[in-house]
XYZ file of C-alpha atoms in Angstrom:
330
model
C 0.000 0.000 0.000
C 1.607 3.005 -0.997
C 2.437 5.675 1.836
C 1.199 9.187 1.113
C 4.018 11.891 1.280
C 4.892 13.631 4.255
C 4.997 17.805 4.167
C 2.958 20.450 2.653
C 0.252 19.412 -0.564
C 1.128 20.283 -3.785
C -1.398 23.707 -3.877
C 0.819 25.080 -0.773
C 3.887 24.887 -3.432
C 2.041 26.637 -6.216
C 0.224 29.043 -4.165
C 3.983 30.242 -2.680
C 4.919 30.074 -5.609
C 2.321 32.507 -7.078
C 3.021 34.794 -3.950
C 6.873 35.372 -4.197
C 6.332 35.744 -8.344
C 3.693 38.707 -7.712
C 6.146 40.135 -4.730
C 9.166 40.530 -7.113
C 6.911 41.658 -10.452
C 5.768 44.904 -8.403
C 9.014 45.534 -6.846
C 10.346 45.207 -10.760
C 7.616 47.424 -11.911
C 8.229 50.206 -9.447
C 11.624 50.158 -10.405
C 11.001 50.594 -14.066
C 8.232 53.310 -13.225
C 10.756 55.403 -11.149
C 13.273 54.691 -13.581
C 10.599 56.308 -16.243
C 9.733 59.564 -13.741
C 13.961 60.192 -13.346
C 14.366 60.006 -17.594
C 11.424 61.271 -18.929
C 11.435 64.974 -16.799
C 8.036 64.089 -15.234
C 7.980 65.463 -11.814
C 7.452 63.441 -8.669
C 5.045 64.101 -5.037
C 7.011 66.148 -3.260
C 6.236 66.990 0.203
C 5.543 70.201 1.112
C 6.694 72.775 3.555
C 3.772 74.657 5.460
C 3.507 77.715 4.049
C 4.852 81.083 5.707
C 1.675 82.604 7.938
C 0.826 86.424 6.661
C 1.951 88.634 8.622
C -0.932 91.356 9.590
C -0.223 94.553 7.872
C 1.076 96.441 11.217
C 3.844 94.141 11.609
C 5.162 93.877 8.273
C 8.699 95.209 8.173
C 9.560 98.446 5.848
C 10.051 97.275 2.162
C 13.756 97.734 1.076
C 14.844 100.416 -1.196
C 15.806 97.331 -3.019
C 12.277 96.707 -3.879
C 12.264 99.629 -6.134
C 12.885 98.071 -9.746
C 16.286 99.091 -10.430
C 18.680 98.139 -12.959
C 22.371 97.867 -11.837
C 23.536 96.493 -14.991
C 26.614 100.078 -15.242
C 29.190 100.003 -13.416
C 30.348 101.941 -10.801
C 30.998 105.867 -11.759
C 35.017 106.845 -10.135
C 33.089 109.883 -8.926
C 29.163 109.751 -8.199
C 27.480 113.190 -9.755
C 24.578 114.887 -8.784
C 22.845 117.687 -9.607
C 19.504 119.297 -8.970
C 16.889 121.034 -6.333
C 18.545 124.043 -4.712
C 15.802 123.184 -2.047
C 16.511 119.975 -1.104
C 20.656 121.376 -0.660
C 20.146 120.256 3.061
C 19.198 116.887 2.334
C 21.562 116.451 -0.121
C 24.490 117.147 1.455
C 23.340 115.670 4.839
C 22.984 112.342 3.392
C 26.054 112.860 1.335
C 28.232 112.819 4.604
C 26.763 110.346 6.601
C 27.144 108.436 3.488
C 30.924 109.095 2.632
C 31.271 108.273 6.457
C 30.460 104.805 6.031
C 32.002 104.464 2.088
C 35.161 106.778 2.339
C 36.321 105.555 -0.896
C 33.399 106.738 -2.903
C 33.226 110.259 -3.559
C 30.025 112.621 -4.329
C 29.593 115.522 -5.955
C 26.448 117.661 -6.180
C 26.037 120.205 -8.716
C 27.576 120.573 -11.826
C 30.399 121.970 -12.790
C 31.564 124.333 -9.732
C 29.298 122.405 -6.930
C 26.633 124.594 -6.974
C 23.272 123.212 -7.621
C 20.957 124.245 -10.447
C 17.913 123.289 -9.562
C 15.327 120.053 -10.466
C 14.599 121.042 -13.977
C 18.322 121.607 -14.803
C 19.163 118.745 -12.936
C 16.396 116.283 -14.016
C 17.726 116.997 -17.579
C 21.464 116.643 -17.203
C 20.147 113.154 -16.188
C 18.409 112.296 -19.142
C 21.639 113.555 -21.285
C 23.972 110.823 -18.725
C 26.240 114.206 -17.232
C 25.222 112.957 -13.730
C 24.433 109.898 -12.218
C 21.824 110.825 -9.810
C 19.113 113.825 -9.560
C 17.341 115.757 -6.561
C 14.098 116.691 -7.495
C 11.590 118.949 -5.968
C 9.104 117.939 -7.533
C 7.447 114.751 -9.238
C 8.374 113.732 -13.026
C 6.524 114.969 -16.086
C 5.425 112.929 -18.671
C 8.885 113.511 -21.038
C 11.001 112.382 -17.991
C 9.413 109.324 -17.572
C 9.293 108.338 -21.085
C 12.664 108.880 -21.012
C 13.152 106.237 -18.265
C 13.449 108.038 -15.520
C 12.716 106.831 -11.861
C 11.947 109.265 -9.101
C 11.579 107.417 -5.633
C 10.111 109.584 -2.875
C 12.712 109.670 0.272
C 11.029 112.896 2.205
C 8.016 115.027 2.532
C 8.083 119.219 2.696
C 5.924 121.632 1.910
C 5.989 125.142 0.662
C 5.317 128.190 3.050
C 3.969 131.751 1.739
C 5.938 134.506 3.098
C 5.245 138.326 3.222
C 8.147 140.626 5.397
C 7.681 140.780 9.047
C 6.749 144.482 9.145
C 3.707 143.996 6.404
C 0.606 145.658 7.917
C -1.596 142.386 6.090
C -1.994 140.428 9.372
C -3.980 137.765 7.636
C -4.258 134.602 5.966
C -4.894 133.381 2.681
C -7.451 130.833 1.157
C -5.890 128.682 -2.028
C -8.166 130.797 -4.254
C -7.028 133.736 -3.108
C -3.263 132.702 -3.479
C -3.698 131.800 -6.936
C -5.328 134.625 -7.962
C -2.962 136.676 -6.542
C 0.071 135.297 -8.470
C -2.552 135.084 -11.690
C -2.567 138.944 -11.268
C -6.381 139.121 -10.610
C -5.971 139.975 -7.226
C -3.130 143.431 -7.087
C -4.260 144.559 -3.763
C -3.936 143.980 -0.015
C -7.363 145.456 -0.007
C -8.834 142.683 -1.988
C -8.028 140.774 1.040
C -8.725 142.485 3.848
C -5.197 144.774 4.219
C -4.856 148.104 3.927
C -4.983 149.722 0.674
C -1.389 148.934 -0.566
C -0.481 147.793 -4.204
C 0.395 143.658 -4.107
C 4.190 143.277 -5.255
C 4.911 139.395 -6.380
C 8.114 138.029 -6.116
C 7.995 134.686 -8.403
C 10.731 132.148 -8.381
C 12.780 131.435 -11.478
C 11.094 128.749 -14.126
C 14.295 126.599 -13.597
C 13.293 126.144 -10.129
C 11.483 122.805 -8.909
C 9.759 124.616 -6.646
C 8.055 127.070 -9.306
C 6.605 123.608 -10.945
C 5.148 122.548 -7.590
C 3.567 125.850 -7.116
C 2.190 126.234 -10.100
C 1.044 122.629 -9.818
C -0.488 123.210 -6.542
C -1.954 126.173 -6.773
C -2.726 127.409 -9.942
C -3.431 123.756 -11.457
C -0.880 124.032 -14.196
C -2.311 127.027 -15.536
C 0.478 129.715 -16.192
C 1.742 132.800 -13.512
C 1.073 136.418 -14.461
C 3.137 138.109 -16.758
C 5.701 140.078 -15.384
C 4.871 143.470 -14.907
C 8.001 145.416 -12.798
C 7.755 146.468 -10.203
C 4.709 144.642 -9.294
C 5.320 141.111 -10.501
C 8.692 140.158 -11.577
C 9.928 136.531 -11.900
C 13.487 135.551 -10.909
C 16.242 134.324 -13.293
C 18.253 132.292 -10.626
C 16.837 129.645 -8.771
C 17.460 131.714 -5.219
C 15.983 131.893 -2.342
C 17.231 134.803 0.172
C 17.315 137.421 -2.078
C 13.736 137.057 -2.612
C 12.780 137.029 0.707
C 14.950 140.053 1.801
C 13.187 141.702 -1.137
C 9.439 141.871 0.257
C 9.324 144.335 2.218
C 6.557 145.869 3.689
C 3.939 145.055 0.296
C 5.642 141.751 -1.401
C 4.789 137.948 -1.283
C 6.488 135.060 -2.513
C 7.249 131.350 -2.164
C 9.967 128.805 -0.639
C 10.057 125.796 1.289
C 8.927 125.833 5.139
C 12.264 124.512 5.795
C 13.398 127.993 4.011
C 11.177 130.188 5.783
C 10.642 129.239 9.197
C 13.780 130.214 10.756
C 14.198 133.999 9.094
C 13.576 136.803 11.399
C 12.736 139.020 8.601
C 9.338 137.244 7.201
C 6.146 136.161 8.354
C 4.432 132.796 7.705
C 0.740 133.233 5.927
C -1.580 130.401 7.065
C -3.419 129.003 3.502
C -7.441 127.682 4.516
C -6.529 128.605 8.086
C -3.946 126.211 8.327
C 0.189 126.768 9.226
C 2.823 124.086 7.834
C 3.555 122.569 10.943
C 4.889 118.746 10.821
C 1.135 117.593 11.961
C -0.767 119.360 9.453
C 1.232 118.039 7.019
C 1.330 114.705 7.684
C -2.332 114.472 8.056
C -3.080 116.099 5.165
C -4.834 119.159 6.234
C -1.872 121.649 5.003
C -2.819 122.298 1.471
C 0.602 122.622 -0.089
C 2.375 119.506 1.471
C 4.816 117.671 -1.674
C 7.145 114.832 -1.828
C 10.750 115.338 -2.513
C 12.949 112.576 -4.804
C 15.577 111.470 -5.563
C 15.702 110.303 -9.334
C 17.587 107.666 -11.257
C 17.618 106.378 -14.919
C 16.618 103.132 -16.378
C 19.822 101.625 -15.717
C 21.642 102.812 -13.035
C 24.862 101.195 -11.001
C 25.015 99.102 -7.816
C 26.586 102.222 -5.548
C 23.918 104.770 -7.158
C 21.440 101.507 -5.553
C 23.563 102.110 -2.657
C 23.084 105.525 -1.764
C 19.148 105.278 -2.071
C 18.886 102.543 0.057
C 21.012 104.553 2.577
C 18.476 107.332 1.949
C 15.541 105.260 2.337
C 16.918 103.416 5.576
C 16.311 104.391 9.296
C 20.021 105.974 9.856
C 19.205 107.678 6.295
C 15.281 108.542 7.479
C 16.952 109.837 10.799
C 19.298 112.692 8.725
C 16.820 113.707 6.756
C 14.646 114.409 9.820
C 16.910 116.281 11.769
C 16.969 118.748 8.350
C 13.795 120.034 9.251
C 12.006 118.276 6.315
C 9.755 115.223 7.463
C 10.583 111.451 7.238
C 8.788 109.591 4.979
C 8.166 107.472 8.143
């Protein structure tokens, strides 16, 4: 009688068999499929970090000056020129030292040829023609300038400040209408607005000056000054400031910055819609001839023009150009 086998049935064996086949088929098959992913490009699952939490907008640090859009493709100039706003002369040369302070090696000029500056519209367009690197401006581009490439980046706010002599009998102040139609010669007398009976003398700033284009801007809506008419409305040729205001006398009125006019003894503040230039008025908005200042660069620029901006733009730089009397951007 024949003895059946000892160990497993057949069907164990086969289904084993069937078992370690499948195991080593997939493990082939993933192979090949990875191998696939690595040659062919596709991309694989990758795991992915948590994403950075917003940050509310209170908290969110200061952008860089390096967030501006600047090209720094030129190199660096063996002498860094600028030219431009006579007004902004204490900015300028404030930043200028704290700035050669920190890069010895790099040094600045401002104003072209003899170091005297001549003013944002003189300066703005030795920019566009490449005689300087870098441009203080007054006021904000015009359409020509920034067709031309030209950059202007905000790095203070002033405003400007009407000034009649200390010893004029007008004791008054001024609304925006009046203003303009003062220096649009339809207003000629302090009686018109409330003064004695005294003939109006206007003491206009030269064309050149940035100053003159905020003004106008500002005031009379682009629309053009008076004629001249000496001795009652003349317009400077020099982009000045002093002689102007040492001119008006007991009958004149004219124009500057606040940081121009609100340390002579010899002139008088007028308050425009019943509001003075102080730093709060300003920055809230209620002073009606508040302005940026800039400084401007081209379309392509080099790294230590980049430089100096972002000096400008940073606290130490913010710091200077508040102790100048102007007001920090923040």
């Amino acid at each position: 009688m024949a003895t059946r086998p000892s160990g497993p049935p057949p069907i164990v064996y086969i289904l084993l068999i069937a078992i370690l086949g499948g195991g080593w088929y997939a493990h082939r098959s993933g192979l090949l499929r990875s191998w696939l992913n690595r040659t062919s490009g596709s991309p694989t699952a990758q795991p992915q970090a948590p994403a950075a939490p917003n940050l509310p907008q209170a908290q969110a640090p200061n952008p860089p000056a390096s967030s501006v859009n600047l090209d720094t493709s030129l190199p660096n100039p063996a002498v860094l020129q600028m030219d431009g706003s006579v007004t902004m002369v204490r900015i300028v040369l404030a930043l200028k030292s704290g700035y050669s302070q920190r890069n010895p090696g790099i040094p600045i000029t401002y104003g072209i040829p003899d170091g005297k500056p001549n003013g944002s519209n003189a300066g703005l367009k030795a920019l566009m023609e490449g005689r300087i690197q870098l441009a203080a401006s007054s006021r904000p581009l015009n359409a020509t300038e920034v067709q031309a490439g030209l950059q202007a980046i905000p790095v203070a706010k002033d405003a400007l400040a009407v000034a009649v002599g200390v010893n004029n009998p007008y004791k008054g102040g001024l609304t925006l209408q009046q203003l303009a139609d003062i220096f649009q010669g339809r207003i000629t007398n302090w009686s018109q607005v409330g003064g004695p009976d005294r003939r109006i003398r206007v003491l206009n700033r030269a064309p050149q000056s940035g100053t003159y284009s905020v003004f106008q801007e500002l005031v009379l809506l682009g629309l053009p000054f008076a004629p001249d008419n000496p001795p009652y409305f003349t317009t400077a040729t020099q982009d000045v400031t002093t002689p102007l205001l040492r001119a008006l006398g007991e009958d004149g009125i004219t124009y500057s910055t606040v940081d121009q006019v609100q340390n002579q003894q010899t002139v008088r503040m007028v308050p425009i819609d019943g509001q003075m230039p102080t730093r709060e008025a300003i920055q809230s908005g209620r002073y009606p001839l508040a302005r940026n200042v800039f400084l401007v660069v081209p379309r392509k620029t080099s790294p230590v023009v980049a430089d100096f901006i972002n000096y400008a733009l940073s606290d130490q730089g913010q710091q200077i150009i508040g102790r100048t009397e102007f007001i920090p951007l923040r």
